[in-house]
Amino acid sequence: MSRKLPGISEPPLSDATPPPIPRWVKVFAVVAALIVLLFVVLVITGGHRPRRHGADIPALASAALPAADAFGHRS
Amino acid sequence: MTMSPGVRKLALAAHVTSSVGWLGAIAAFLALSIIGLTSDDAETVRGAYLVMEPAAWYVLVPLAFASLVTGLVQSLGTTWGLFRHYWVVAKLLINVFATIVLVMYMATFDVLRDVAADPGTKLSHVRNVSPALHAALALLLLLAATALAVFKPRGMTRYGWRKQQKPRMVAPP
């Protein structure tokens, strides 16, 4: 429990003060940052090829087609 | 730049139609992905993965860009603005992120189509959980964007606040 010093109070929210950032925005920012971080890590590490999610895609996909990047992009 | 009421309604209708259409198309892709994973019929499984790539090019990609463009028009042409309210910024970020991932994912649809088209490939190799996973995540993102559009949670950015202050400051006392 915080004690307020005499004569010092919270600044009144006036037109001169920018509005505070709402809590939902902070939560959104954290979740968005985590999702983008995960996305970047998956792209960099190449851990996002189609075969990783399910059964291995056989030789056709890897041999007949040019090399794919993390998202299966063909060069 | 502010649109006339008639143009604003038209722009809003275009944005809602493309955005909800995108959401519905992703739901259909999720259903298609589940059919591909669970069906016992080999032709149905192959057909599901074969149809994903062209359907994505003809439906998902155009709707994604239509949603993005109409959203930009809608925000810039009204007093909501693009960077004045947090909910508009959040929707923009969701839309841009989902569109980027979709465009990158088109190459995966190519691979899945080629694998499904090869009659020598085992059915267990044709099945892939990736489209279902991506469709489910995309559905969550777009549902969040829809919720933001409907509820419009409070919160003005510093930029929006400054813009709001400006007319007051220049107004005569």
PDB file of C-alpha atoms in Angstrom:
ATOM      1  CA  MET A   1       0.000   0.000   0.000  1.00  0.00           C
ATOM      2  CA  SER A   2       1.583   3.253  -1.091  1.00  0.00           C
ATOM      3  CA  ARG A   3       1.388   6.397   0.979  1.00  0.00           C
ATOM      4  CA  LYS A   4       0.900   9.664  -0.796  1.00  0.00           C
ATOM      5  CA  LEU A   5       3.052  12.549   0.277  1.00  0.00           C
ATOM      6  CA  PRO A   6       1.103  15.564   1.484  1.00  0.00           C
ATOM      7  CA  GLY A   7       0.453  18.014  -1.266  1.00  0.00           C
ATOM      8  CA  ILE A   8       1.469  15.552  -4.017  1.00  0.00           C
ATOM      9  CA  SER A   9      -1.265  13.819  -5.960  1.00  0.00           C
ATOM     10  CA  GLU A  10      -1.732  12.048  -9.273  1.00  0.00           C
ATOM     11  CA  PRO A  11      -1.583  14.525 -12.151  1.00  0.00           C
ATOM     12  CA  PRO A  12      -5.068  15.222 -13.423  1.00  0.00           C
ATOM     13  CA  LEU A  13      -5.870  13.814 -16.849  1.00  0.00           C
ATOM     14  CA  SER A  14      -6.268  16.968 -18.856  1.00  0.00           C
ATOM     15  CA  ASP A  15      -6.168  17.957 -22.479  1.00  0.00           C
ATOM     16  CA  ALA A  16      -2.462  18.631 -22.053  1.00  0.00           C
ATOM     17  CA  THR A  17      -1.716  15.017 -21.148  1.00  0.00           C
ATOM     18  CA  PRO A  18      -1.616  12.300 -23.788  1.00  0.00           C
ATOM     19  CA  PRO A  19      -3.983   9.422 -22.928  1.00  0.00           C
ATOM     20  CA  PRO A  20      -2.358   6.394 -21.275  1.00  0.00           C
ATOM     21  CA  ILE A  21      -1.832   3.219 -23.281  1.00  0.00           C
ATOM     22  CA  PRO A  22      -4.752   0.847 -22.548  1.00  0.00           C
ATOM     23  CA  ARG A  23      -4.008  -2.553 -21.050  1.00  0.00           C
ATOM     24  CA  TRP A  24      -5.424  -4.439 -24.043  1.00  0.00           C
ATOM     25  CA  VAL A  25      -2.868  -2.699 -26.288  1.00  0.00           C
ATOM     26  CA  LYS A  26      -0.018  -3.853 -24.039  1.00  0.00           C
ATOM     27  CA  VAL A  27      -1.318  -7.439 -24.107  1.00  0.00           C
ATOM     28  CA  PHE A  28      -1.741  -7.265 -27.878  1.00  0.00           C
ATOM     29  CA  ALA A  29       1.799  -5.899 -28.296  1.00  0.00           C
ATOM     30  CA  VAL A  30       3.316  -8.737 -26.237  1.00  0.00           C
ATOM     31  CA  VAL A  31       1.361 -11.444 -28.112  1.00  0.00           C
ATOM     32  CA  ALA A  32       2.178  -9.857 -31.491  1.00  0.00           C
ATOM     33  CA  ALA A  33       5.880  -9.609 -30.615  1.00  0.00           C
ATOM     34  CA  LEU A  34       5.954 -13.310 -29.618  1.00  0.00           C
ATOM     35  CA  ILE A  35       4.204 -14.361 -32.841  1.00  0.00           C
ATOM     36  CA  VAL A  36       6.538 -12.275 -35.022  1.00  0.00           C
ATOM     37  CA  LEU A  37       9.575 -13.591 -33.106  1.00  0.00           C
ATOM     38  CA  LEU A  38       8.417 -17.186 -33.628  1.00  0.00           C
ATOM     39  CA  PHE A  39       7.825 -16.454 -37.312  1.00  0.00           C
ATOM     40  CA  VAL A  40      11.310 -14.945 -37.770  1.00  0.00           C
ATOM     41  CA  VAL A  41      12.990 -17.812 -35.897  1.00  0.00           C
ATOM     42  CA  LEU A  42      11.168 -20.382 -38.057  1.00  0.00           C
ATOM     43  CA  VAL A  43      12.161 -18.550 -41.245  1.00  0.00           C
ATOM     44  CA  ILE A  44      15.817 -18.218 -40.177  1.00  0.00           C
ATOM     45  CA  THR A  45      16.221 -21.782 -38.914  1.00  0.00           C
ATOM     46  CA  GLY A  46      14.342 -23.311 -41.837  1.00  0.00           C
ATOM     47  CA  GLY A  47      12.167 -25.238 -39.415  1.00  0.00           C
ATOM     48  CA  HIS A  48       9.035 -24.490 -41.351  1.00  0.00           C
ATOM     49  CA  ARG A  49       9.229 -26.761 -44.362  1.00  0.00           C
ATOM     50  CA  PRO A  50       5.962 -28.539 -45.239  1.00  0.00           C
ATOM     51  CA  ARG A  51       7.293 -31.972 -44.295  1.00  0.00           C
ATOM     52  CA  ARG A  52       7.985 -30.911 -40.710  1.00  0.00           C
ATOM     53  CA  HIS A  53       4.312 -30.747 -39.876  1.00  0.00           C
ATOM     54  CA  GLY A  54       3.306 -34.109 -41.205  1.00  0.00           C
ATOM     55  CA  ALA A  55       4.711 -37.119 -42.901  1.00  0.00           C
ATOM     56  CA  ASP A  56       7.895 -36.590 -44.901  1.00  0.00           C
ATOM     57  CA  ILE A  57       7.231 -35.342 -48.379  1.00  0.00           C
ATOM     58  CA  PRO A  58       8.933 -37.895 -50.603  1.00  0.00           C
ATOM     59  CA  ALA A  59      11.746 -37.447 -53.061  1.00  0.00           C
ATOM     60  CA  LEU A  60       9.476 -35.825 -55.651  1.00  0.00           C
ATOM     61  CA  ALA A  61       9.108 -32.630 -53.712  1.00  0.00           C
ATOM     62  CA  SER A  62      12.746 -32.254 -52.811  1.00  0.00           C
ATOM     63  CA  ALA A  63      14.428 -33.658 -55.907  1.00  0.00           C
ATOM     64  CA  ALA A  64      12.216 -32.689 -58.815  1.00  0.00           C
ATOM     65  CA  LEU A  65      11.797 -29.129 -57.643  1.00  0.00           C
ATOM     66  CA  PRO A  66      14.439 -26.507 -56.877  1.00  0.00           C
ATOM     67  CA  ALA A  67      15.520 -26.033 -53.288  1.00  0.00           C
ATOM     68  CA  ALA A  68      12.890 -24.511 -51.053  1.00  0.00           C
ATOM     69  CA  ASP A  69      13.402 -21.964 -48.325  1.00  0.00           C
ATOM     70  CA  ALA A  70      11.859 -22.131 -44.900  1.00  0.00           C
ATOM     71  CA  PHE A  71       8.339 -21.725 -46.224  1.00  0.00           C
ATOM     72  CA  GLY A  72       8.742 -24.001 -49.187  1.00  0.00           C
ATOM     73  CA  HIS A  73       9.572 -21.078 -51.480  1.00  0.00           C
ATOM     74  CA  ARG A  74      11.158 -22.321 -54.674  1.00  0.00           C
ATOM     75  CA  SER A  75      14.067 -20.361 -56.048  1.00  0.00           C
TER      76      SER A  75
ATOM     77  CA  MET B   1      -9.450  13.452 -46.983  1.00  0.00           C
ATOM     78  CA  THR B   2     -12.975  12.563 -45.925  1.00  0.00           C
ATOM     79  CA  MET B   3     -15.388  10.584 -48.065  1.00  0.00           C
ATOM     80  CA  SER B   4     -18.976  11.530 -48.713  1.00  0.00           C
ATOM     81  CA  PRO B   5     -21.550   9.424 -46.786  1.00  0.00           C
ATOM     82  CA  GLY B   6     -22.471   7.414 -49.902  1.00  0.00           C
ATOM     83  CA  VAL B   7     -18.874   6.585 -50.808  1.00  0.00           C
ATOM     84  CA  ARG B   8     -18.124   5.811 -47.173  1.00  0.00           C
ATOM     85  CA  LYS B   9     -20.960   3.271 -47.037  1.00  0.00           C
ATOM     86  CA  LEU B  10     -19.749   1.702 -50.271  1.00  0.00           C
ATOM     87  CA  ALA B  11     -16.168   1.485 -48.977  1.00  0.00           C
ATOM     88  CA  LEU B  12     -17.396  -0.006 -45.694  1.00  0.00           C
ATOM     89  CA  ALA B  13     -19.488  -2.591 -47.546  1.00  0.00           C
ATOM     90  CA  ALA B  14     -16.482  -3.530 -49.699  1.00  0.00           C
ATOM     91  CA  HIS B  15     -14.249  -3.870 -46.647  1.00  0.00           C
ATOM     92  CA  VAL B  16     -16.719  -5.956 -44.649  1.00  0.00           C
ATOM     93  CA  THR B  17     -17.474  -8.175 -47.654  1.00  0.00           C
ATOM     94  CA  SER B  18     -13.824  -8.863 -48.482  1.00  0.00           C
ATOM     95  CA  SER B  19     -12.770  -9.347 -44.851  1.00  0.00           C
ATOM     96  CA  VAL B  20     -15.628 -11.656 -43.893  1.00  0.00           C
ATOM     97  CA  GLY B  21     -15.246 -13.427 -47.246  1.00  0.00           C
ATOM     98  CA  TRP B  22     -11.567 -14.044 -46.431  1.00  0.00           C
ATOM     99  CA  LEU B  23     -12.555 -15.412 -43.022  1.00  0.00           C
ATOM    100  CA  GLY B  24     -15.116 -17.738 -44.612  1.00  0.00           C
ATOM    101  CA  ALA B  25     -12.661 -18.899 -47.267  1.00  0.00           C
ATOM    102  CA  ILE B  26     -10.142 -19.802 -44.566  1.00  0.00           C
ATOM    103  CA  ALA B  27     -12.842 -21.755 -42.735  1.00  0.00           C
ATOM    104  CA  ALA B  28     -13.477 -23.666 -45.976  1.00  0.00           C
ATOM    105  CA  PHE B  29      -9.729 -24.351 -46.271  1.00  0.00           C
ATOM    106  CA  LEU B  30      -9.682 -25.659 -42.712  1.00  0.00           C
ATOM    107  CA  ALA B  31     -12.520 -28.031 -43.602  1.00  0.00           C
ATOM    108  CA  LEU B  32     -10.667 -29.101 -46.766  1.00  0.00           C
ATOM    109  CA  SER B  33      -7.499 -29.690 -44.752  1.00  0.00           C
ATOM    110  CA  ILE B  34      -9.362 -31.864 -42.251  1.00  0.00           C
ATOM    111  CA  ILE B  35     -10.929 -33.842 -45.102  1.00  0.00           C
ATOM    112  CA  GLY B  36      -7.434 -34.370 -46.531  1.00  0.00           C
ATOM    113  CA  LEU B  37      -6.182 -35.613 -43.178  1.00  0.00           C
ATOM    114  CA  THR B  38      -9.085 -37.858 -42.253  1.00  0.00           C
ATOM    115  CA  SER B  39     -10.726 -39.211 -45.410  1.00  0.00           C
ATOM    116  CA  ASP B  40     -10.272 -42.897 -46.222  1.00  0.00           C
ATOM    117  CA  ASP B  41     -10.821 -42.322 -49.923  1.00  0.00           C
ATOM    118  CA  ALA B  42      -7.503 -41.885 -51.781  1.00  0.00           C
ATOM    119  CA  GLU B  43      -8.967 -39.738 -54.546  1.00  0.00           C
ATOM    120  CA  THR B  44     -10.646 -37.448 -52.049  1.00  0.00           C
ATOM    121  CA  VAL B  45      -7.376 -36.995 -50.143  1.00  0.00           C
ATOM    122  CA  ARG B  46      -5.385 -36.249 -53.304  1.00  0.00           C
ATOM    123  CA  GLY B  47      -8.169 -34.022 -54.605  1.00  0.00           C
ATOM    124  CA  ALA B  48      -8.174 -31.971 -51.411  1.00  0.00           C
ATOM    125  CA  TYR B  49      -4.468 -31.129 -51.715  1.00  0.00           C
ATOM    126  CA  LEU B  50      -4.687 -30.644 -55.501  1.00  0.00           C
ATOM    127  CA  VAL B  51      -7.441 -28.059 -55.245  1.00  0.00           C
ATOM    128  CA  MET B  52      -5.848 -26.010 -52.451  1.00  0.00           C
ATOM    129  CA  GLU B  53      -3.259 -24.226 -54.607  1.00  0.00           C
ATOM    130  CA  PRO B  54      -5.574 -22.911 -57.367  1.00  0.00           C
ATOM    131  CA  ALA B  55      -8.340 -22.142 -54.864  1.00  0.00           C
ATOM    132  CA  ALA B  56      -5.893 -20.136 -52.774  1.00  0.00           C
ATOM    133  CA  TRP B  57      -4.749 -18.136 -55.808  1.00  0.00           C
ATOM    134  CA  TYR B  58      -8.325 -17.460 -56.967  1.00  0.00           C
ATOM    135  CA  VAL B  59      -9.965 -16.852 -53.588  1.00  0.00           C
ATOM    136  CA  LEU B  60      -7.646 -16.398 -50.597  1.00  0.00           C
ATOM    137  CA  VAL B  61      -5.034 -14.113 -52.159  1.00  0.00           C
ATOM    138  CA  PRO B  62      -7.503 -11.731 -53.898  1.00  0.00           C
ATOM    139  CA  LEU B  63      -9.654 -11.498 -50.754  1.00  0.00           C
ATOM    140  CA  ALA B  64      -6.593 -10.838 -48.578  1.00  0.00           C
ATOM    141  CA  PHE B  65      -5.446  -7.949 -50.757  1.00  0.00           C
ATOM    142  CA  ALA B  66      -9.012  -6.657 -51.174  1.00  0.00           C
ATOM    143  CA  SER B  67      -9.411  -6.629 -47.391  1.00  0.00           C
ATOM    144  CA  LEU B  68      -6.112  -4.775 -46.972  1.00  0.00           C
ATOM    145  CA  VAL B  69      -6.774  -2.164 -49.678  1.00  0.00           C
ATOM    146  CA  THR B  70     -10.387  -1.505 -48.678  1.00  0.00           C
ATOM    147  CA  GLY B  71      -9.280  -1.260 -45.040  1.00  0.00           C
ATOM    148  CA  LEU B  72      -6.704   1.380 -45.955  1.00  0.00           C
ATOM    149  CA  VAL B  73      -9.293   3.310 -47.978  1.00  0.00           C
ATOM    150  CA  GLN B  74     -11.821   3.014 -45.179  1.00  0.00           C
ATOM    151  CA  SER B  75      -9.457   4.305 -42.499  1.00  0.00           C
ATOM    152  CA  LEU B  76      -7.818   7.070 -44.523  1.00  0.00           C
ATOM    153  CA  GLY B  77     -11.133   8.261 -45.930  1.00  0.00           C
ATOM    154  CA  THR B  78     -12.837   8.638 -42.570  1.00  0.00           C
ATOM    155  CA  THR B  79     -12.104  10.431 -39.318  1.00  0.00           C
ATOM    156  CA  TRP B  80     -10.874   7.142 -37.804  1.00  0.00           C
ATOM    157  CA  GLY B  81      -7.543   7.552 -39.601  1.00  0.00           C
ATOM    158  CA  LEU B  82      -4.893   4.858 -39.919  1.00  0.00           C
ATOM    159  CA  PHE B  83      -2.721   5.598 -36.875  1.00  0.00           C
ATOM    160  CA  ARG B  84      -5.073   7.524 -34.589  1.00  0.00           C
ATOM    161  CA  HIS B  85      -6.685   4.625 -32.721  1.00  0.00           C
ATOM    162  CA  TYR B  86      -4.947   1.525 -31.391  1.00  0.00           C
ATOM    163  CA  TRP B  87      -7.660  -0.823 -32.649  1.00  0.00           C
ATOM    164  CA  VAL B  88      -7.160   0.389 -36.242  1.00  0.00           C
ATOM    165  CA  VAL B  89      -3.376  -0.057 -35.968  1.00  0.00           C
ATOM    166  CA  ALA B  90      -3.845  -3.537 -34.480  1.00  0.00           C
ATOM    167  CA  LYS B  91      -6.192  -4.540 -37.322  1.00  0.00           C
ATOM    168  CA  LEU B  92      -3.720  -3.220 -39.882  1.00  0.00           C
ATOM    169  CA  LEU B  93      -0.869  -5.234 -38.332  1.00  0.00           C
ATOM    170  CA  ILE B  94      -2.975  -8.416 -38.284  1.00  0.00           C
ATOM    171  CA  ASN B  95      -4.024  -7.894 -41.901  1.00  0.00           C
ATOM    172  CA  VAL B  96      -0.491  -7.196 -43.163  1.00  0.00           C
ATOM    173  CA  PHE B  97       1.000 -10.138 -41.226  1.00  0.00           C
ATOM    174  CA  ALA B  98      -1.671 -12.599 -42.401  1.00  0.00           C
ATOM    175  CA  THR B  99      -1.279 -11.444 -46.015  1.00  0.00           C
ATOM    176  CA  ILE B 100       2.531 -11.817 -45.928  1.00  0.00           C
ATOM    177  CA  VAL B 101       2.300 -15.326 -44.442  1.00  0.00           C
ATOM    178  CA  LEU B 102      -0.352 -16.290 -47.016  1.00  0.00           C
ATOM    179  CA  VAL B 103       1.770 -15.131 -49.962  1.00  0.00           C
ATOM    180  CA  MET B 104       4.799 -17.000 -48.582  1.00  0.00           C
ATOM    181  CA  TYR B 105       2.665 -20.083 -47.960  1.00  0.00           C
ATOM    182  CA  MET B 106       1.621 -20.275 -51.627  1.00  0.00           C
ATOM    183  CA  ALA B 107       4.906 -22.085 -52.341  1.00  0.00           C
ATOM    184  CA  THR B 108       3.915 -24.753 -49.817  1.00  0.00           C
ATOM    185  CA  PHE B 109       0.623 -25.240 -51.660  1.00  0.00           C
ATOM    186  CA  ASP B 110       2.717 -25.817 -54.813  1.00  0.00           C
ATOM    187  CA  VAL B 111       4.694 -28.570 -53.085  1.00  0.00           C
ATOM    188  CA  LEU B 112       1.568 -30.213 -51.645  1.00  0.00           C
ATOM    189  CA  ARG B 113      -0.104 -30.142 -55.076  1.00  0.00           C
ATOM    190  CA  ASP B 114       2.927 -31.743 -56.789  1.00  0.00           C
ATOM    191  CA  VAL B 115       3.104 -34.478 -54.164  1.00  0.00           C
ATOM    192  CA  ALA B 116      -0.636 -35.192 -54.420  1.00  0.00           C
ATOM    193  CA  ALA B 117      -0.468 -35.260 -58.229  1.00  0.00           C
ATOM    194  CA  ASP B 118       2.189 -37.979 -58.277  1.00  0.00           C
ATOM    195  CA  PRO B 119       0.359 -41.338 -58.378  1.00  0.00           C
ATOM    196  CA  GLY B 120       3.479 -43.085 -57.064  1.00  0.00           C
ATOM    197  CA  THR B 121       3.382 -41.191 -53.779  1.00  0.00           C
ATOM    198  CA  LYS B 122       1.921 -43.045 -50.806  1.00  0.00           C
ATOM    199  CA  LEU B 123      -1.245 -41.590 -49.343  1.00  0.00           C
ATOM    200  CA  SER B 124       0.451 -41.197 -45.969  1.00  0.00           C
ATOM    201  CA  HIS B 125       2.972 -38.902 -47.675  1.00  0.00           C
ATOM    202  CA  VAL B 126       0.240 -36.904 -49.392  1.00  0.00           C
ATOM    203  CA  ARG B 127      -1.493 -36.124 -46.090  1.00  0.00           C
ATOM    204  CA  ASN B 128       0.004 -33.084 -44.367  1.00  0.00           C
ATOM    205  CA  VAL B 129      -1.125 -31.315 -41.232  1.00  0.00           C
ATOM    206  CA  SER B 130       0.470 -28.005 -42.258  1.00  0.00           C
ATOM    207  CA  PRO B 131      -2.558 -26.510 -44.111  1.00  0.00           C
ATOM    208  CA  ALA B 132      -4.883 -27.344 -41.205  1.00  0.00           C
ATOM    209  CA  LEU B 133      -2.478 -25.748 -38.717  1.00  0.00           C
ATOM    210  CA  HIS B 134      -2.059 -22.599 -40.816  1.00  0.00           C
ATOM    211  CA  ALA B 135      -5.790 -22.312 -41.540  1.00  0.00           C
ATOM    212  CA  ALA B 136      -6.612 -22.644 -37.830  1.00  0.00           C
ATOM    213  CA  LEU B 137      -4.078 -19.970 -36.872  1.00  0.00           C
ATOM    214  CA  ALA B 138      -5.256 -17.668 -39.678  1.00  0.00           C
ATOM    215  CA  LEU B 139      -8.830 -18.144 -38.515  1.00  0.00           C
ATOM    216  CA  LEU B 140      -7.857 -17.052 -34.989  1.00  0.00           C
ATOM    217  CA  LEU B 141      -6.055 -13.970 -36.337  1.00  0.00           C
ATOM    218  CA  LEU B 142      -8.971 -12.903 -38.523  1.00  0.00           C
ATOM    219  CA  LEU B 143     -11.477 -13.542 -35.734  1.00  0.00           C
ATOM    220  CA  ALA B 144      -9.391 -11.239 -33.544  1.00  0.00           C
ATOM    221  CA  ALA B 145      -9.459  -8.603 -36.297  1.00  0.00           C
ATOM    222  CA  THR B 146     -13.229  -8.989 -36.604  1.00  0.00           C
ATOM    223  CA  ALA B 147     -13.650  -8.588 -32.851  1.00  0.00           C
ATOM    224  CA  LEU B 148     -11.547  -5.405 -32.944  1.00  0.00           C
ATOM    225  CA  ALA B 149     -13.691  -4.025 -35.772  1.00  0.00           C
ATOM    226  CA  VAL B 150     -16.936  -4.786 -33.968  1.00  0.00           C
ATOM    227  CA  PHE B 151     -16.018  -3.706 -30.424  1.00  0.00           C
ATOM    228  CA  LYS B 152     -13.604  -0.884 -31.326  1.00  0.00           C
ATOM    229  CA  PRO B 153     -11.863  -0.903 -27.916  1.00  0.00           C
ATOM    230  CA  ARG B 154     -10.927   2.507 -26.510  1.00  0.00           C
ATOM    231  CA  GLY B 155      -7.472   3.925 -26.857  1.00  0.00           C
ATOM    232  CA  MET B 156      -6.077   6.798 -28.842  1.00  0.00           C
ATOM    233  CA  THR B 157      -2.465   6.882 -29.978  1.00  0.00           C
ATOM    234  CA  ARG B 158      -0.226   9.878 -29.222  1.00  0.00           C
ATOM    235  CA  TYR B 159      -0.436  10.778 -32.899  1.00  0.00           C
ATOM    236  CA  GLY B 160      -4.236  10.661 -32.781  1.00  0.00           C
ATOM    237  CA  TRP B 161      -4.239  12.698 -29.604  1.00  0.00           C
ATOM    238  CA  ARG B 162      -2.006  15.390 -31.165  1.00  0.00           C
ATOM    239  CA  LYS B 163      -4.256  15.483 -34.228  1.00  0.00           C
ATOM    240  CA  GLN B 164      -7.267  15.898 -31.971  1.00  0.00           C
ATOM    241  CA  GLN B 165      -5.580  18.740 -30.071  1.00  0.00           C
ATOM    242  CA  LYS B 166      -4.572  20.683 -33.171  1.00  0.00           C
ATOM    243  CA  PRO B 167      -7.971  22.141 -34.104  1.00  0.00           C
ATOM    244  CA  ARG B 168      -8.469  23.276 -30.486  1.00  0.00           C
ATOM    245  CA  MET B 169      -5.087  24.984 -30.426  1.00  0.00           C
ATOM    246  CA  VAL B 170      -5.662  26.922 -33.636  1.00  0.00           C
ATOM    247  CA  ALA B 171      -9.249  27.739 -32.793  1.00  0.00           C
ATOM    248  CA  PRO B 172      -9.803  31.301 -31.608  1.00  0.00           C
ATOM    249  CA  PRO B 173     -10.551  31.714 -27.887  1.00  0.00           C
TER     250      PRO B 173
END
